[in-house]
Amino acid sequence: MHPFTYTRVSNVREALDAGRRGGRYIAGGTTLVDLMRETVETPDTLVDISALPLREVTVTERGGLRIGALVSMAETAANREVRTTYPVLSEALELSASAQLRNMATVGGNIMQRTRCTYFRDVTAACNKREPGSGCAALEGFNRTHAILGTSGACVATHPSDAAVAFAALEASVHLLGPEGERTLPFADFLLRPGSTPQREQALRQGELITAVEIPALPRPLRSGYLKVRDRQSYEFALTSAAVALHVRGGVIREAKVAAGGVGTVPWKLPAVEQHLVGERPSESLWAAAAERATEGARPLQHNRFKVELLKRTVERQLRTVGEME
Ligand code: SF4
């Protein structure tokens, strides 16, 4: 392993000072430590932020929910407000990783986690994300689990987080604090598509720290849920997934929030599906017709063509499940 120094900070000012000097933030460490062992990542300085006061889940004045960046995945999933108001998020979290990892990993770290592309983790393979300009072994290699949406000629890796799919569907925002002060980014702008710079995955500035993720107030009652399709039923990443939230009043869908996972280079919001649903009455034919629109713009690779049909079926099934909830 590459030698590194380790600093544990006790307040935000110390963290930002260390971050400005190039330190790499670490909390649960469930992704970063693995990558350091494999020499995929070689930071010189680790800044342990796990003692910072970013561990609260609070209802905002506007009726949304603010989740501190250091709240663990397990605590978030078990939170009463999350379970009752946004079950799509608690389900996405509980279908992620393992119980041990969910106890260690934080919400901030979860949305920062890096791709599971095997070539990215194999330091002998060409990978533009790990080593810009070296090429992409997945394009001509085994690409069964790779993305069909949001890809570029430089990278076709999927974003691995389930929770991020729920956040994308719910149109969450990410609160940041950096040397230049606070700012808030819509979730859709926080994670970046690869384009020609796949090594740049988040719209973070040097030394910036995630302080919280906020879900906006959404009309109630809100039915929601998460469906994850994978090769085995536990401790596995999604081949496809669907996060769905519907507000139905008077027998008509008034609001629809839908996103897909396992198929995009970032969590993939599905506005065409949402538009197809709003103003309509729930029905079997509606779920099928809306789901048809989930794959607009898809560009499958040699080994993942099956994801096109699988994504439509995943979205249709989850629309039906959520649409028929009482
Ligand atoms: Fe690297 Fe992206 Fe290609 Fe995977 S898909 S090898 S992460 S450039």
CSV table of C-alpha atoms and ligand atoms in Angstrom, one decimal:
chain,number,residue,atom,x,y,z
A,1,MET,CA,0.0,0.0,0.0
A,2,HIS,CA,1.1,3.5,-0.8
A,3,PRO,CA,2.4,5.3,2.5
A,4,PHE,CA,0.1,8.0,3.8
A,5,THR,CA,-0.4,10.2,6.8
A,6,TYR,CA,-3.6,10.1,8.9
A,7,THR,CA,-5.2,13.0,10.7
A,8,ARG,CA,-8.3,13.0,12.8
A,9,VAL,CA,-10.1,16.3,12.9
A,10,SER,CA,-12.5,17.4,15.6
A,11,ASN,CA,-14.2,20.4,14.0
A,12,VAL,CA,-15.2,21.6,10.6
A,13,ARG,CA,-12.6,24.4,10.4
A,14,GLU,CA,-9.8,21.8,10.9
A,15,ALA,CA,-11.3,19.6,8.3
A,16,LEU,CA,-11.5,22.4,5.7
A,17,ASP,CA,-7.9,23.5,6.4
A,18,ALA,CA,-6.7,19.9,5.9
A,19,GLY,CA,-8.9,19.5,2.8
A,20,ARG,CA,-7.6,22.8,1.3
A,21,ARG,CA,-4.1,21.4,1.7
A,22,GLY,CA,-5.0,18.4,-0.4
A,23,GLY,CA,-6.1,15.9,2.3
A,24,ARG,CA,-8.6,13.2,1.4
A,25,TYR,CA,-11.7,13.0,3.6
A,26,ILE,CA,-12.5,9.6,5.0
A,27,ALA,CA,-15.4,8.5,7.3
A,28,GLY,CA,-16.6,4.9,7.2
A,29,GLY,CA,-13.9,4.1,4.7
A,30,THR,CA,-15.8,1.2,3.2
A,31,THR,CA,-14.9,2.2,-0.4
A,32,LEU,CA,-11.7,4.1,0.0
A,33,VAL,CA,-9.7,1.6,2.1
A,34,ASP,CA,-10.5,-1.2,-0.4
A,35,LEU,CA,-9.3,1.0,-3.2
A,36,MET,CA,-6.1,1.9,-1.3
A,37,ARG,CA,-5.3,-1.7,-0.7
A,38,GLU,CA,-5.6,-2.4,-4.4
A,39,THR,CA,-3.5,0.7,-5.1
A,40,VAL,CA,-6.3,2.1,-7.3
A,41,GLU,CA,-6.3,5.1,-5.0
A,42,THR,CA,-3.0,6.4,-3.5
A,43,PRO,CA,-3.8,9.5,-1.3
A,44,ASP,CA,-0.9,11.0,0.6
A,45,THR,CA,-3.0,12.3,3.5
A,46,LEU,CA,-6.3,10.9,5.0
A,47,VAL,CA,-8.4,13.3,7.0
A,48,ASP,CA,-10.8,11.4,9.3
A,49,ILE,CA,-14.0,13.4,9.6
A,50,SER,CA,-16.0,10.9,11.5
A,51,ALA,CA,-16.0,13.1,14.7
A,52,LEU,CA,-17.7,16.0,13.0
A,53,PRO,CA,-21.2,16.9,14.1
A,54,LEU,CA,-23.0,15.8,10.9
A,55,ARG,CA,-25.0,13.0,12.3
A,56,GLU,CA,-28.6,14.3,12.6
A,57,VAL,CA,-31.7,13.6,10.6
A,58,THR,CA,-34.1,16.6,10.8
A,59,VAL,CA,-37.3,17.7,9.3
A,60,THR,CA,-36.8,21.0,7.6
A,61,GLU,CA,-39.0,24.1,8.1
A,62,ARG,CA,-40.4,23.5,4.7
A,63,GLY,CA,-41.3,19.9,5.6
A,64,GLY,CA,-38.4,18.2,3.8
A,65,LEU,CA,-35.8,15.9,5.4
A,66,ARG,CA,-32.2,16.8,6.0
A,67,ILE,CA,-29.8,13.9,6.5
A,68,GLY,CA,-26.4,14.7,7.9
A,69,ALA,CA,-23.5,13.4,5.8
A,70,LEU,CA,-22.2,11.2,8.6
A,71,VAL,CA,-25.4,9.4,9.4
A,72,SER,CA,-24.8,5.8,8.7
A,73,MET,CA,-26.7,3.9,6.0
A,74,ALA,CA,-28.2,1.7,8.7
A,75,GLU,CA,-29.3,4.6,10.9
A,76,THR,CA,-30.9,6.4,7.9
A,77,ALA,CA,-32.7,3.3,6.8
A,78,ALA,CA,-34.1,2.8,10.4
A,79,ASN,CA,-35.1,6.4,10.9
A,80,ARG,CA,-38.8,6.7,11.6
A,81,GLU,CA,-39.3,9.7,9.4
A,82,VAL,CA,-37.5,8.0,6.5
A,83,ARG,CA,-39.4,4.8,6.9
A,84,THR,CA,-42.8,6.4,7.0
A,85,THR,CA,-42.4,9.3,4.5
A,86,TYR,CA,-39.8,8.0,2.1
A,87,PRO,CA,-39.8,4.2,2.2
A,88,VAL,CA,-38.1,4.3,-1.3
A,89,LEU,CA,-35.0,5.5,0.5
A,90,SER,CA,-35.0,3.0,3.4
A,91,GLU,CA,-35.7,0.1,0.9
A,92,ALA,CA,-32.8,1.3,-1.3
A,93,LEU,CA,-30.5,1.4,1.7
A,94,GLU,CA,-31.5,-2.0,3.0
A,95,LEU,CA,-31.0,-3.6,-0.3
A,96,SER,CA,-27.4,-2.3,-0.4
A,97,ALA,CA,-24.2,-4.0,0.6
A,98,SER,CA,-24.3,-6.0,3.9
A,99,ALA,CA,-25.4,-5.3,7.4
A,100,GLN,CA,-21.8,-4.8,8.5
A,101,LEU,CA,-21.1,-2.3,5.7
A,102,ARG,CA,-24.4,-0.4,6.3
A,103,ASN,CA,-23.3,0.1,9.9
A,104,MET,CA,-20.0,1.6,8.9
A,105,ALA,CA,-20.8,3.5,5.7
A,106,THR,CA,-22.2,7.0,5.7
A,107,VAL,CA,-24.8,8.7,3.5
A,108,GLY,CA,-22.1,11.1,2.3
A,109,GLY,CA,-19.8,8.3,1.5
A,110,ASN,CA,-22.5,6.3,-0.2
A,111,ILE,CA,-23.1,8.9,-2.8
A,112,MET,CA,-19.4,9.4,-3.3
A,113,GLN,CA,-18.7,5.6,-3.8
A,114,ARG,CA,-16.8,4.7,-6.9
A,115,THR,CA,-17.8,2.3,-9.7
A,116,ARG,CA,-17.6,-1.5,-9.5
A,117,CYS,CA,-16.2,-1.8,-13.0
A,118,THR,CA,-13.7,-4.6,-12.7
A,119,TYR,CA,-11.3,-2.9,-15.1
A,120,PHE,CA,-11.2,0.2,-12.8
A,121,ARG,CA,-10.1,-2.0,-9.9
A,122,ASP,CA,-7.5,-3.9,-12.0
A,123,VAL,CA,-4.5,-1.7,-12.1
A,124,THR,CA,-3.1,-3.6,-15.0
A,125,ALA,CA,-6.1,-2.8,-17.3
A,126,ALA,CA,-6.6,0.4,-19.4
A,127,CYS,CA,-9.0,2.7,-17.6
A,128,ASN,CA,-9.6,6.3,-18.3
A,129,LYS,CA,-11.3,6.8,-15.0
A,130,ARG,CA,-8.3,5.6,-13.0
A,131,GLU,CA,-5.6,6.8,-15.4
A,132,PRO,CA,-6.9,9.5,-17.8
A,133,GLY,CA,-6.0,8.9,-21.4
A,134,SER,CA,-5.1,5.2,-21.0
A,135,GLY,CA,-8.3,3.9,-22.8
A,136,CYS,CA,-11.3,1.9,-21.6
A,137,ALA,CA,-10.9,-1.9,-21.4
A,138,ALA,CA,-14.6,-2.3,-20.9
A,139,LEU,CA,-15.6,-1.0,-24.4
A,140,GLU,CA,-14.1,-4.1,-26.1
A,141,GLY,CA,-14.0,-6.3,-23.0
A,142,PHE,CA,-16.7,-8.0,-20.9
A,143,ASN,CA,-19.3,-5.3,-20.4
A,144,ARG,CA,-22.4,-7.2,-19.1
A,145,THR,CA,-22.8,-5.1,-16.0
A,146,HIS,CA,-22.0,-1.7,-17.6
A,147,ALA,CA,-24.2,1.2,-18.5
A,148,ILE,CA,-26.5,1.7,-21.4
A,149,LEU,CA,-27.4,5.4,-20.6
A,150,GLY,CA,-25.2,8.4,-20.2
A,151,THR,CA,-22.1,6.7,-21.6
A,152,SER,CA,-19.3,8.2,-23.6
A,153,GLY,CA,-16.5,6.9,-25.7
A,154,ALA,CA,-14.2,7.4,-22.7
A,155,CYS,CA,-16.2,5.4,-20.1
A,156,VAL,CA,-19.3,3.2,-19.8
A,157,ALA,CA,-19.2,2.4,-16.0
A,158,THR,CA,-22.3,2.5,-13.9
A,159,HIS,CA,-22.7,4.4,-10.7
A,160,PRO,CA,-23.1,1.7,-8.0
A,161,SER,CA,-25.2,3.4,-5.3
A,162,ASP,CA,-28.8,2.4,-4.6
A,163,ALA,CA,-29.5,5.3,-2.3
A,164,ALA,CA,-28.4,7.7,-4.9
A,165,VAL,CA,-31.1,6.4,-7.2
A,166,ALA,CA,-33.7,7.1,-4.5
A,167,PHE,CA,-32.2,10.6,-4.0
A,168,ALA,CA,-32.3,11.3,-7.7
A,169,ALA,CA,-35.9,10.2,-8.0
A,170,LEU,CA,-36.9,12.4,-5.0
A,171,GLU,CA,-35.0,15.4,-6.5
A,172,ALA,CA,-32.8,15.7,-3.4
A,173,SER,CA,-30.1,18.3,-3.1
A,174,VAL,CA,-26.5,18.1,-1.7
A,175,HIS,CA,-25.3,20.6,0.9
A,176,LEU,CA,-21.6,21.4,0.6
A,177,LEU,CA,-19.2,23.4,2.7
A,178,GLY,CA,-15.8,24.5,1.4
A,179,PRO,CA,-13.1,27.1,1.9
A,180,GLU,CA,-15.3,29.6,-0.1
A,181,GLY,CA,-18.4,28.9,2.0
A,182,GLU,CA,-21.6,27.0,1.7
A,183,ARG,CA,-23.5,26.0,-1.4
A,184,THR,CA,-26.2,23.6,-2.4
A,185,LEU,CA,-26.4,21.6,-5.6
A,186,PRO,CA,-29.4,19.7,-7.0
A,187,PHE,CA,-28.6,16.0,-6.9
A,188,ALA,CA,-28.8,15.9,-10.7
A,189,ASP,CA,-25.9,18.3,-10.9
A,190,PHE,CA,-23.8,16.7,-8.1
A,191,LEU,CA,-22.8,13.5,-9.9
A,192,LEU,CA,-21.2,14.0,-13.3
A,193,ARG,CA,-21.6,12.0,-16.5
A,194,PRO,CA,-18.2,10.8,-17.8
A,195,GLY,CA,-18.0,12.7,-21.1
A,196,SER,CA,-14.3,13.1,-21.9
A,197,THR,CA,-13.3,13.4,-18.2
A,198,PRO,CA,-14.5,10.2,-16.5
A,199,GLN,CA,-12.0,10.7,-13.7
A,200,ARG,CA,-14.1,13.7,-12.5
A,201,GLU,CA,-17.2,12.1,-10.9
A,202,GLN,CA,-18.6,14.8,-8.6
A,203,ALA,CA,-19.0,18.6,-9.0
A,204,LEU,CA,-16.9,19.1,-5.8
A,205,ARG,CA,-14.3,21.8,-5.5
A,206,GLN,CA,-10.9,21.4,-3.8
A,207,GLY,CA,-11.5,20.8,-0.1
A,208,GLU,CA,-15.3,20.8,-0.2
A,209,LEU,CA,-17.1,18.7,2.3
A,210,ILE,CA,-20.6,17.2,2.0
A,211,THR,CA,-22.5,18.3,5.0
A,212,ALA,CA,-26.0,16.9,4.3
A,213,VAL,CA,-28.4,15.5,1.7
A,214,GLU,CA,-31.8,17.1,1.7
A,215,ILE,CA,-35.1,15.6,0.3
A,216,PRO,CA,-37.6,18.4,-0.5
A,217,ALA,CA,-41.1,18.5,0.8
A,218,LEU,CA,-43.3,16.5,-1.5
A,219,PRO,CA,-47.1,16.3,-1.6
A,220,ARG,CA,-48.6,13.8,0.8
A,221,PRO,CA,-49.7,11.1,0.8
A,222,LEU,CA,-46.7,9.8,-1.1
A,223,ARG,CA,-46.4,6.2,-2.0
A,224,SER,CA,-43.0,5.0,-2.8
A,225,GLY,CA,-40.7,2.0,-3.1
A,226,TYR,CA,-37.5,0.6,-4.6
A,227,LEU,CA,-37.0,-2.5,-6.7
A,228,LYS,CA,-33.6,-4.0,-7.3
A,229,VAL,CA,-32.9,-6.7,-9.8
A,230,ARG,CA,-29.5,-8.5,-9.4
A,231,ASP,CA,-27.8,-11.8,-10.1
A,232,ARG,CA,-28.1,-13.0,-6.5
A,233,GLN,CA,-30.5,-11.8,-3.8
A,234,SER,CA,-28.0,-10.4,-1.3
A,235,TYR,CA,-24.7,-8.4,-1.3
A,236,GLU,CA,-24.8,-7.7,-5.0
A,237,PHE,CA,-25.0,-4.6,-7.2
A,238,ALA,CA,-28.0,-3.9,-9.4
A,239,LEU,CA,-28.3,-5.0,-12.9
A,240,THR,CA,-31.3,-2.7,-13.0
A,241,SER,CA,-33.3,-0.9,-10.3
A,242,ALA,CA,-36.3,1.5,-10.1
A,243,ALA,CA,-37.1,4.1,-7.5
A,244,VAL,CA,-40.7,5.2,-7.8
A,245,ALA,CA,-42.7,7.7,-5.8
A,246,LEU,CA,-46.3,8.6,-6.7
A,247,HIS,CA,-48.8,11.1,-5.3
A,248,VAL,CA,-52.3,10.0,-6.2
A,249,ARG,CA,-55.3,12.1,-5.3
A,250,GLY,CA,-58.9,11.7,-6.5
A,251,GLY,CA,-57.8,8.6,-8.5
A,252,VAL,CA,-55.4,10.6,-10.6
A,253,ILE,CA,-51.6,10.7,-10.5
A,254,ARG,CA,-50.7,14.2,-9.6
A,255,GLU,CA,-46.9,13.8,-9.1
A,256,ALA,CA,-44.5,11.1,-10.3
A,257,LYS,CA,-40.9,10.7,-9.3
A,258,VAL,CA,-39.0,7.9,-11.1
A,259,ALA,CA,-35.3,7.0,-11.5
A,260,ALA,CA,-33.4,4.0,-12.5
A,261,GLY,CA,-30.1,2.4,-11.3
A,262,GLY,CA,-27.7,-0.2,-12.7
A,263,VAL,CA,-28.1,1.2,-16.2
A,264,GLY,CA,-26.7,4.8,-16.1
A,265,THR,CA,-23.3,6.3,-15.6
A,266,VAL,CA,-25.1,8.3,-13.0
A,267,PRO,CA,-28.4,7.5,-11.2
A,268,TRP,CA,-30.8,7.9,-14.1
A,269,LYS,CA,-33.8,10.2,-13.7
A,270,LEU,CA,-36.7,9.3,-16.0
A,271,PRO,CA,-38.6,12.5,-16.9
A,272,ALA,CA,-40.3,10.9,-19.9
A,273,VAL,CA,-41.8,8.2,-17.7
A,274,GLU,CA,-42.9,10.8,-15.2
A,275,GLN,CA,-44.5,13.0,-17.8
A,276,HIS,CA,-46.4,10.0,-19.2
A,277,LEU,CA,-47.9,9.3,-15.7
A,278,VAL,CA,-48.9,12.7,-14.5
A,279,GLY,CA,-52.6,13.5,-15.0
A,280,GLU,CA,-53.5,9.9,-15.7
A,281,ARG,CA,-55.5,7.3,-13.8
A,282,PRO,CA,-53.5,4.2,-12.7
A,283,SER,CA,-54.0,1.2,-15.0
A,284,GLU,CA,-52.2,-1.8,-16.3
A,285,SER,CA,-51.8,-0.2,-19.7
A,286,LEU,CA,-50.5,3.0,-18.2
A,287,TRP,CA,-47.7,1.2,-16.4
A,288,ALA,CA,-46.6,-0.6,-19.5
A,289,ALA,CA,-46.8,2.5,-21.8
A,290,ALA,CA,-44.9,4.7,-19.3
A,291,ALA,CA,-42.2,2.0,-18.8
A,292,GLU,CA,-41.7,1.8,-22.6
A,293,ARG,CA,-40.2,5.3,-22.3
A,294,ALA,CA,-37.6,4.3,-19.7
A,295,THR,CA,-35.0,3.3,-22.3
A,296,GLU,CA,-35.1,6.3,-24.5
A,297,GLY,CA,-31.6,7.2,-25.6
A,298,ALA,CA,-30.2,3.8,-24.5
A,299,ARG,CA,-27.0,2.6,-26.2
A,300,PRO,CA,-26.3,-1.0,-25.2
A,301,LEU,CA,-22.9,-2.6,-25.5
A,302,GLN,CA,-22.0,-6.1,-26.8
A,303,HIS,CA,-22.9,-8.0,-23.6
A,304,ASN,CA,-25.6,-5.9,-21.9
A,305,ARG,CA,-28.3,-5.6,-24.5
A,306,PHE,CA,-30.6,-7.6,-22.1
A,307,LYS,CA,-30.6,-4.5,-19.9
A,308,VAL,CA,-32.9,-2.6,-22.3
A,309,GLU,CA,-35.8,-5.1,-21.9
A,310,LEU,CA,-34.9,-5.7,-18.2
A,311,LEU,CA,-35.1,-2.0,-17.4
A,312,LYS,CA,-38.5,-1.6,-19.0
A,313,ARG,CA,-39.8,-4.6,-17.0
A,314,THR,CA,-38.2,-3.4,-13.8
A,315,VAL,CA,-39.8,0.1,-14.1
A,316,GLU,CA,-43.2,-1.4,-15.1
A,317,ARG,CA,-43.2,-3.8,-12.2
A,318,GLN,CA,-42.3,-1.1,-9.7
A,319,LEU,CA,-44.8,1.4,-11.1
A,320,ARG,CA,-47.5,-1.3,-10.7
A,321,THR,CA,-46.3,-2.1,-7.1
A,322,VAL,CA,-46.3,1.5,-6.0
A,323,GLY,CA,-49.4,2.5,-8.0
A,324,GLU,CA,-51.5,-0.2,-6.4
A,325,MET,CA,-50.4,0.5,-2.8
A,326,GLU,CA,-53.3,1.4,-0.5
B,1,SF4,FE1,-12.5,2.5,-16.6
B,1,SF4,FE2,-14.9,3.5,-17.1
B,1,SF4,FE3,-13.7,1.9,-18.9
B,1,SF4,FE4,-14.5,0.9,-16.6
B,1,SF4,S1,-15.8,1.7,-18.1
B,1,SF4,S2,-12.5,0.6,-17.7
B,1,SF4,S3,-14.2,2.6,-15.2
B,1,SF4,S4,-13.0,3.9,-18.3
